[in-house]
mmCIF file of C-alpha atoms in Angstrom:
data_model
loop_
_atom_site.group_PDB
_atom_site.id
_atom_site.type_symbol
_atom_site.label_atom_id
_atom_site.label_comp_id
_atom_site.label_asym_id
_atom_site.label_seq_id
_atom_site.Cartn_x
_atom_site.Cartn_y
_atom_site.Cartn_z
ATOM 1 C CA UNK R 69 11.942 -3.633 66.519
ATOM 2 C CA UNK R 70 11.408 -7.430 67.244
ATOM 3 C CA UNK R 71 14.006 -9.341 69.472
ATOM 4 C CA UNK R 72 15.516 -10.922 66.208
ATOM 5 C CA UNK R 73 15.758 -7.533 64.737
ATOM 6 C CA UNK R 74 17.502 -5.726 67.570
ATOM 7 C CA UNK R 75 19.988 -8.778 68.063
ATOM 8 C CA UNK R 76 21.145 -8.634 64.355
ATOM 9 C CA UNK R 77 21.420 -4.840 64.974
ATOM 10 C CA UNK R 78 23.818 -5.493 67.972
ATOM 11 C CA UNK R 79 25.849 -7.972 65.938
ATOM 12 C CA UNK R 80 26.271 -5.558 63.162
ATOM 13 C CA UNK R 81 27.160 -2.547 65.302
ATOM 14 C CA UNK R 82 30.267 -5.059 67.036
ATOM 15 C CA UNK R 83 30.905 -5.988 63.770
ATOM 16 C CA UNK R 84 31.514 -2.258 62.369
ATOM 17 C CA UNK R 85 32.560 -0.192 65.524
ATOM 18 C CA UNK R 86 34.062 -2.744 67.590
ATOM 19 C CA UNK R 87 31.711 -1.797 70.535
ATOM 20 C CA UNK R 88 28.327 -1.148 71.725
ATOM 21 C CA UNK R 89 26.925 1.808 73.958
ATOM 22 C CA UNK R 90 23.783 0.586 75.482
ATOM 23 C CA UNK R 91 22.458 4.274 76.003
ATOM 24 C CA UNK R 92 23.579 5.465 72.282
ATOM 25 C CA UNK R 93 21.828 2.021 71.124
ATOM 26 C CA UNK R 94 18.355 2.599 73.463
ATOM 27 C CA UNK R 95 18.296 6.348 72.078
ATOM 28 C CA UNK R 96 18.780 5.494 68.292
ATOM 29 C CA UNK R 97 16.240 2.703 68.603
ATOM 30 C CA UNK R 98 13.876 4.576 70.866
ATOM 31 C CA UNK R 99 13.688 1.596 73.059
ATOM 32 C CA UNK R 100 14.833 1.572 77.029
ATOM 33 C CA UNK R 101 18.468 0.836 78.260
ATOM 34 C CA UNK R 102 17.123 -2.234 80.318
ATOM 35 C CA UNK R 103 15.641 -3.580 76.859
ATOM 36 C CA UNK R 104 19.537 -3.222 75.454
ATOM 37 C CA UNK R 105 21.506 -4.610 78.635
ATOM 38 C CA UNK R 106 19.009 -7.475 78.197
ATOM 39 C CA UNK R 107 19.818 -8.503 74.970
ATOM 40 C CA UNK R 108 23.330 -7.962 75.748
ATOM 41 C CA UNK R 109 23.150 -10.597 78.613
ATOM 42 C CA UNK R 110 21.466 -12.633 76.269
ATOM 43 C CA UNK R 111 24.514 -12.253 73.401
ATOM 44 C CA UNK R 112 27.131 -12.628 76.272
ATOM 45 C CA UNK R 113 25.136 -15.691 77.584
ATOM 46 C CA UNK R 114 25.763 -17.210 73.854
ATOM 47 C CA UNK R 115 29.033 -16.490 73.868
ATOM 48 C CA UNK R 116 28.719 -13.448 71.338
ATOM 49 C CA UNK R 117 30.107 -10.592 73.296
ATOM 50 C CA UNK R 118 32.119 -9.652 76.094
ATOM 51 C CA UNK R 119 29.602 -7.490 78.221
ATOM 52 C CA UNK R 120 31.609 -4.190 80.000
ATOM 53 C CA UNK R 121 30.578 -1.268 81.961
ATOM 54 C CA UNK R 122 28.178 0.829 79.747
ATOM 55 C CA UNK R 123 27.801 -1.520 76.986
ATOM 56 C CA UNK R 124 29.799 -4.547 75.149
ATOM 57 C CA UNK R 125 32.857 -5.187 73.094
ATOM 58 C CA UNK R 126 33.488 -8.498 70.743
ATOM 59 C CA UNK R 127 34.351 -11.389 72.388
ATOM 60 C CA UNK R 128 37.691 -13.155 72.208
ATOM 61 C CA UNK R 129 38.025 -16.319 70.248
ATOM 62 C CA UNK R 130 40.580 -17.253 72.457
ATOM 63 C CA UNK R 131 38.816 -18.289 75.370
ATOM 64 C CA UNK R 132 38.291 -21.994 73.853
ATOM 65 C CA UNK R 133 40.005 -24.913 75.181
ATOM 66 C CA UNK R 134 43.778 -25.356 74.914
ATOM 67 C CA UNK R 135 43.344 -28.158 72.096
ATOM 68 C CA UNK R 136 40.706 -26.200 69.926
ATOM 69 C CA UNK R 137 43.273 -22.855 70.100
ATOM 70 C CA UNK R 138 45.718 -24.985 68.490
ATOM 71 C CA UNK R 139 43.811 -24.947 64.967
ATOM 72 C CA UNK R 140 42.958 -20.823 65.122
ATOM 73 C CA UNK R 141 45.248 -19.239 62.771
ATOM 74 C CA UNK R 142 48.026 -21.358 63.469
ATOM 75 C CA UNK R 143 50.029 -19.496 60.272
ATOM 76 C CA UNK R 144 49.528 -16.291 62.102
ATOM 77 C CA UNK R 145 50.850 -17.348 65.229
ATOM 78 C CA UNK R 146 54.031 -18.779 63.644
ATOM 79 C CA UNK R 147 54.767 -15.580 62.071
ATOM 80 C CA UNK R 148 54.329 -13.642 65.415
ATOM 81 C CA UNK R 149 56.567 -16.327 67.264
ATOM 82 C CA UNK R 150 59.302 -15.587 64.261
ATOM 83 C CA UNK R 151 59.141 -11.919 65.378
ATOM 84 C CA UNK R 152 59.186 -12.699 68.868
ATOM 85 C CA UNK R 153 61.802 -15.263 68.671
ATOM 86 C CA UNK R 154 64.047 -13.064 67.234
ATOM 87 C CA UNK R 155 64.043 -10.619 70.437
ATOM 88 C CA UNK R 156 65.474 -13.732 72.063
ATOM 89 C CA UNK R 157 69.278 -12.644 72.097
ATOM 90 C CA UNK R 158 72.094 -15.215 73.239
ATOM 91 C CA UNK R 159 72.991 -15.507 76.737
ATOM 92 C CA UNK R 160 69.872 -13.760 77.790
ATOM 93 C CA UNK R 161 67.223 -14.799 80.282
ATOM 94 C CA UNK R 162 63.629 -15.131 78.770
ATOM 95 C CA UNK R 163 60.220 -15.141 80.693
ATOM 96 C CA UNK R 164 57.991 -17.264 78.051
ATOM 97 C CA UNK R 165 54.472 -17.588 79.091
ATOM 98 C CA UNK R 166 52.011 -20.577 78.346
ATOM 99 C CA UNK R 167 49.288 -20.856 75.404
ATOM 100 C CA UNK R 168 49.504 -21.774 72.001
ATOM 101 C CA UNK R 169 51.564 -18.856 70.330
ATOM 102 C CA UNK R 170 54.007 -19.073 73.254
ATOM 103 C CA UNK R 171 54.544 -22.733 71.950
ATOM 104 C CA UNK R 172 55.240 -21.827 68.550
ATOM 105 C CA UNK R 173 57.800 -19.288 69.918
ATOM 106 C CA UNK R 174 59.370 -21.928 72.146
ATOM 107 C CA UNK R 175 59.531 -24.181 68.541
ATOM 108 C CA UNK R 176 60.930 -21.295 66.707
ATOM 109 C CA UNK R 177 63.716 -20.794 68.849
ATOM 110 C CA UNK R 178 67.174 -22.367 67.107
ATOM 111 C CA UNK R 179 68.371 -25.110 68.633
ATOM 112 C CA UNK R 180 71.859 -23.941 69.429
ATOM 113 C CA UNK R 181 70.362 -20.853 71.579
ATOM 114 C CA UNK R 182 72.456 -20.516 74.561
ATOM 115 C CA UNK R 183 70.066 -18.864 77.146
ATOM 116 C CA UNK R 184 68.015 -19.343 80.094
ATOM 117 C CA UNK R 185 64.167 -19.909 79.534
ATOM 118 C CA UNK R 186 61.739 -19.357 82.722
ATOM 119 C CA UNK R 187 58.155 -20.513 82.197
ATOM 120 C CA UNK R 188 55.220 -21.619 84.204
ATOM 121 C CA UNK R 189 54.268 -23.781 81.164
ATOM 122 C CA UNK R 190 55.181 -27.613 81.340
ATOM 123 C CA UNK R 191 54.234 -27.953 77.507
ATOM 124 C CA UNK R 192 56.819 -25.189 77.088
ATOM 125 C CA UNK R 193 59.278 -26.853 78.992
ATOM 126 C CA UNK R 194 58.752 -30.090 77.152
ATOM 127 C CA UNK R 195 59.002 -28.010 73.732
ATOM 128 C CA UNK R 196 62.653 -27.123 74.625
ATOM 129 C CA UNK R 197 64.158 -30.368 75.728
ATOM 130 C CA UNK R 198 65.727 -31.005 72.513
ATOM 131 C CA UNK R 199 67.152 -27.396 72.844
ATOM 132 C CA UNK R 200 70.375 -28.681 74.744
ATOM 133 C CA UNK R 201 71.880 -24.824 75.319
ATOM 134 C CA UNK R 202 68.714 -23.721 76.596
ATOM 135 C CA UNK R 203 68.439 -23.586 80.785
ATOM 136 C CA UNK R 204 64.793 -24.384 81.679
ATOM 137 C CA UNK R 205 63.615 -23.389 85.091
ATOM 138 C CA UNK R 206 59.611 -24.836 85.494
ATOM 139 C CA UNK R 207 57.779 -22.351 88.124
ATOM 140 C CA UNK R 208 55.391 -24.708 89.736
ATOM 141 C CA UNK R 209 51.974 -24.016 91.119
ATOM 142 C CA UNK R 210 48.334 -25.178 90.568
ATOM 143 C CA UNK R 211 47.954 -26.428 87.068
ATOM 144 C CA UNK R 212 45.253 -24.088 85.054
ATOM 145 C CA UNK R 213 44.691 -26.890 82.377
ATOM 146 C CA UNK R 214 42.386 -24.268 80.330
ATOM 147 C CA UNK R 215 46.044 -22.563 79.301
ATOM 148 C CA UNK R 216 48.040 -25.649 80.488
ATOM 149 C CA UNK R 217 50.209 -23.222 82.593
ATOM 150 C CA UNK R 218 50.343 -22.703 86.302
ATOM 151 C CA UNK R 219 49.047 -20.414 88.194
ATOM 152 C CA UNK R 220 47.687 -19.623 91.961
ATOM 153 C CA UNK R 221 49.611 -18.345 95.400
ATOM 154 C CA UNK R 222 52.597 -20.717 94.686
ATOM 155 C CA UNK R 223 52.954 -19.764 91.008
ATOM 156 C CA UNK R 224 52.937 -16.157 91.875
ATOM 157 C CA UNK R 225 55.451 -16.232 94.528
ATOM 158 C CA UNK R 226 57.820 -18.499 92.481
ATOM 159 C CA UNK R 227 57.651 -15.768 89.936
ATOM 160 C CA UNK R 228 58.422 -13.205 92.293
ATOM 161 C CA UNK R 229 61.988 -14.512 92.981
ATOM 162 C CA UNK R 230 63.133 -14.674 89.176
ATOM 163 C CA UNK R 231 64.578 -12.036 87.070
ATOM 164 C CA UNK R 232 64.618 -11.779 83.114
ATOM 165 C CA UNK R 233 65.606 -9.650 80.302
ATOM 166 C CA UNK R 234 62.476 -10.189 78.453
ATOM 167 C CA UNK R 235 58.840 -11.180 78.732
ATOM 168 C CA UNK R 236 56.816 -12.543 75.890
ATOM 169 C CA UNK R 237 53.486 -12.789 77.335
ATOM 170 C CA UNK R 238 50.246 -13.789 75.941
ATOM 171 C CA UNK R 239 46.770 -12.379 76.211
ATOM 172 C CA UNK R 240 43.339 -13.296 74.748
ATOM 173 C CA UNK R 241 42.142 -9.944 74.033
ATOM 174 C CA UNK R 242 43.532 -6.478 72.805
ATOM 175 C CA UNK R 243 41.263 -3.480 72.803
ATOM 176 C CA UNK R 244 42.070 0.423 72.632
ATOM 177 C CA UNK R 245 39.501 0.668 75.557
ATOM 178 C CA UNK R 246 39.413 -2.653 77.605
ATOM 179 C CA UNK R 247 43.028 -2.710 77.371
ATOM 180 C CA UNK R 248 45.075 -5.984 77.540
ATOM 181 C CA UNK R 249 42.849 -9.079 78.874
ATOM 182 C CA UNK R 250 42.562 -12.619 79.386
ATOM 183 C CA UNK R 251 39.337 -14.736 80.717
ATOM 184 C CA UNK R 252 40.667 -16.001 84.536
ATOM 185 C CA UNK R 253 41.476 -13.732 87.248
ATOM 186 C CA UNK R 254 44.288 -16.088 88.652
ATOM 187 C CA UNK R 255 45.867 -15.930 85.309
ATOM 188 C CA UNK R 256 45.982 -12.760 84.699
ATOM 189 C CA UNK R 257 47.339 -12.202 88.070
ATOM 190 C CA UNK R 258 50.082 -14.725 87.005
ATOM 191 C CA UNK R 259 50.974 -12.904 83.904
ATOM 192 C CA UNK R 260 51.283 -9.803 85.966
ATOM 193 C CA UNK R 261 53.364 -11.440 88.248
ATOM 194 C CA UNK R 262 55.783 -12.395 85.187
ATOM 195 C CA UNK R 263 55.760 -9.029 83.223
ATOM 196 C CA UNK R 264 57.147 -7.196 86.471
ATOM 197 C CA UNK R 265 60.173 -9.583 86.631
ATOM 198 C CA UNK R 266 61.445 -8.775 83.039
ATOM 199 C CA UNK R 267 62.923 -5.424 81.836
ATOM 200 C CA UNK R 268 60.903 -5.730 78.445
ATOM 201 C CA UNK R 269 57.363 -7.122 78.122
ATOM 202 C CA UNK R 270 56.244 -7.825 74.602
ATOM 203 C CA UNK R 271 52.584 -8.947 73.955
ATOM 204 C CA UNK R 272 51.821 -11.904 71.860
ATOM 205 C CA UNK R 273 48.660 -11.372 69.926
ATOM 206 C CA UNK R 274 47.714 -13.083 66.647
ATOM 207 C CA UNK R 275 45.114 -10.905 64.790
ATOM 208 C CA UNK R 276 42.008 -13.074 65.891
ATOM 209 C CA UNK R 277 42.682 -11.139 69.064
ATOM 210 C CA UNK R 278 42.700 -7.453 68.110
ATOM 211 C CA UNK R 279 39.653 -5.620 68.702
ATOM 212 C CA UNK R 280 38.432 -8.314 71.221
ATOM 213 C CA UNK R 281 38.042 -8.343 74.985
ATOM 214 C CA UNK R 282 37.879 -11.112 77.788
ATOM 215 C CA UNK R 283 36.722 -10.247 81.358
ATOM 216 C CA UNK R 284 40.371 -9.824 83.385
ATOM 217 C CA UNK R 285 42.424 -6.810 82.690
ATOM 218 C CA UNK R 286 46.168 -8.104 82.318
ATOM 219 C CA UNK R 287 48.275 -4.740 81.929
ATOM 220 C CA UNK R 288 47.988 -1.477 81.171
ATOM 221 C CA UNK R 289 49.409 0.191 78.114
ATOM 222 C CA UNK R 290 52.173 1.629 79.633
ATOM 223 C CA UNK R 291 52.839 -1.510 81.438
ATOM 224 C CA UNK R 292 54.525 -3.264 78.189
ATOM 225 C CA UNK R 293 57.183 -2.284 75.510
ATOM 226 C CA UNK R 294 55.094 -3.144 72.430
ATOM 227 C CA UNK R 295 52.784 -5.656 70.836
ATOM 228 C CA UNK R 296 53.330 -8.203 68.223
ATOM 229 C CA UNK R 297 50.778 -8.967 66.021
ATOM 230 C CA UNK R 298 50.280 -10.404 62.260
ATOM 231 C CA UNK R 299 46.909 -8.052 62.177
ATOM 232 C CA UNK R 300 46.915 -5.905 59.038
ATOM 233 C CA UNK R 301 49.289 -2.454 60.152
ATOM 234 C CA UNK R 302 46.448 -0.585 58.990
ATOM 235 C CA UNK R 303 43.622 -1.901 61.245
ATOM 236 C CA UNK R 304 41.598 0.842 63.263
ATOM 237 C CA UNK R 305 42.657 -0.898 66.366
ATOM 238 C CA UNK R 306 46.370 -0.675 65.728
ATOM 239 C CA UNK R 307 46.131 2.605 64.616
ATOM 240 C CA UNK R 308 44.414 3.988 67.786
ATOM 241 C CA UNK R 309 47.288 1.917 70.123
ATOM 242 C CA UNK R 310 49.906 3.687 67.883
ATOM 243 C CA UNK R 311 48.398 7.334 68.603
ATOM 244 C CA UNK R 312 48.145 6.439 71.949
ATOM 245 C CA UNK R 313 52.277 5.639 71.590
ATOM 246 C CA UNK R 314 51.966 1.920 71.861
ATOM 247 C CA UNK R 315 54.838 0.123 69.810
ATOM 248 C CA UNK R 316 53.841 -2.131 67.331
ATOM 249 C CA UNK R 317 56.062 -5.134 65.687
ATOM 250 C CA UNK R 318 54.352 -6.404 62.591
ATOM 251 C CA UNK R 319 54.651 -9.719 61.953
ATOM 252 C CA UNK R 320 54.433 -10.084 58.201
#
């Protein structure tokens, strides 16, 4: 099989099965695992897959820069935001992550809602300027421009000194095997720090993130209260998560 044919075969496996197992592909095609791994390295270098131990997973489109992500499935993000915003009770304290879906949540919160919003995103804080009854606490630190959030040691330390009823957290990938992932190690650490300070944590995941993976794990499944998504309720990934006890809140 020519290299181009192997490439098409691997991309087809990602689409159909949601993963590539290098050992299995090598046996099926009668080639060495080294050849498969070399093909996967090439695909990963082009941003077409996320390499993991033993193979590869679909790569998340949410690794694009902040401006580009604002144009990705805006309707889906708005549906997710509507469900998430409904979880915020009057008088409660909310930890709101950064990112484009979290920004949609901030804009969806009722202007007359009395609550406390804790965030490490200057963009989120600015979006709440016209919410007169929302008390906003902005956590400082090094600005990670990809997601318009602060992270690093100073931001993590600041997060450890707050507490909230609810945390709404964004990720770039949701995969049954890889878990909840994002593309930057410091951002992943900041997300864990935020989630640890809330009674309940829900993941915001529009449909394009379901079944994909990024490099760094954020949280184990048992570390969240549920997943909010606009993906088809019968999506095979959601079926697997439900079977493992993950609560799914579907955004219509």
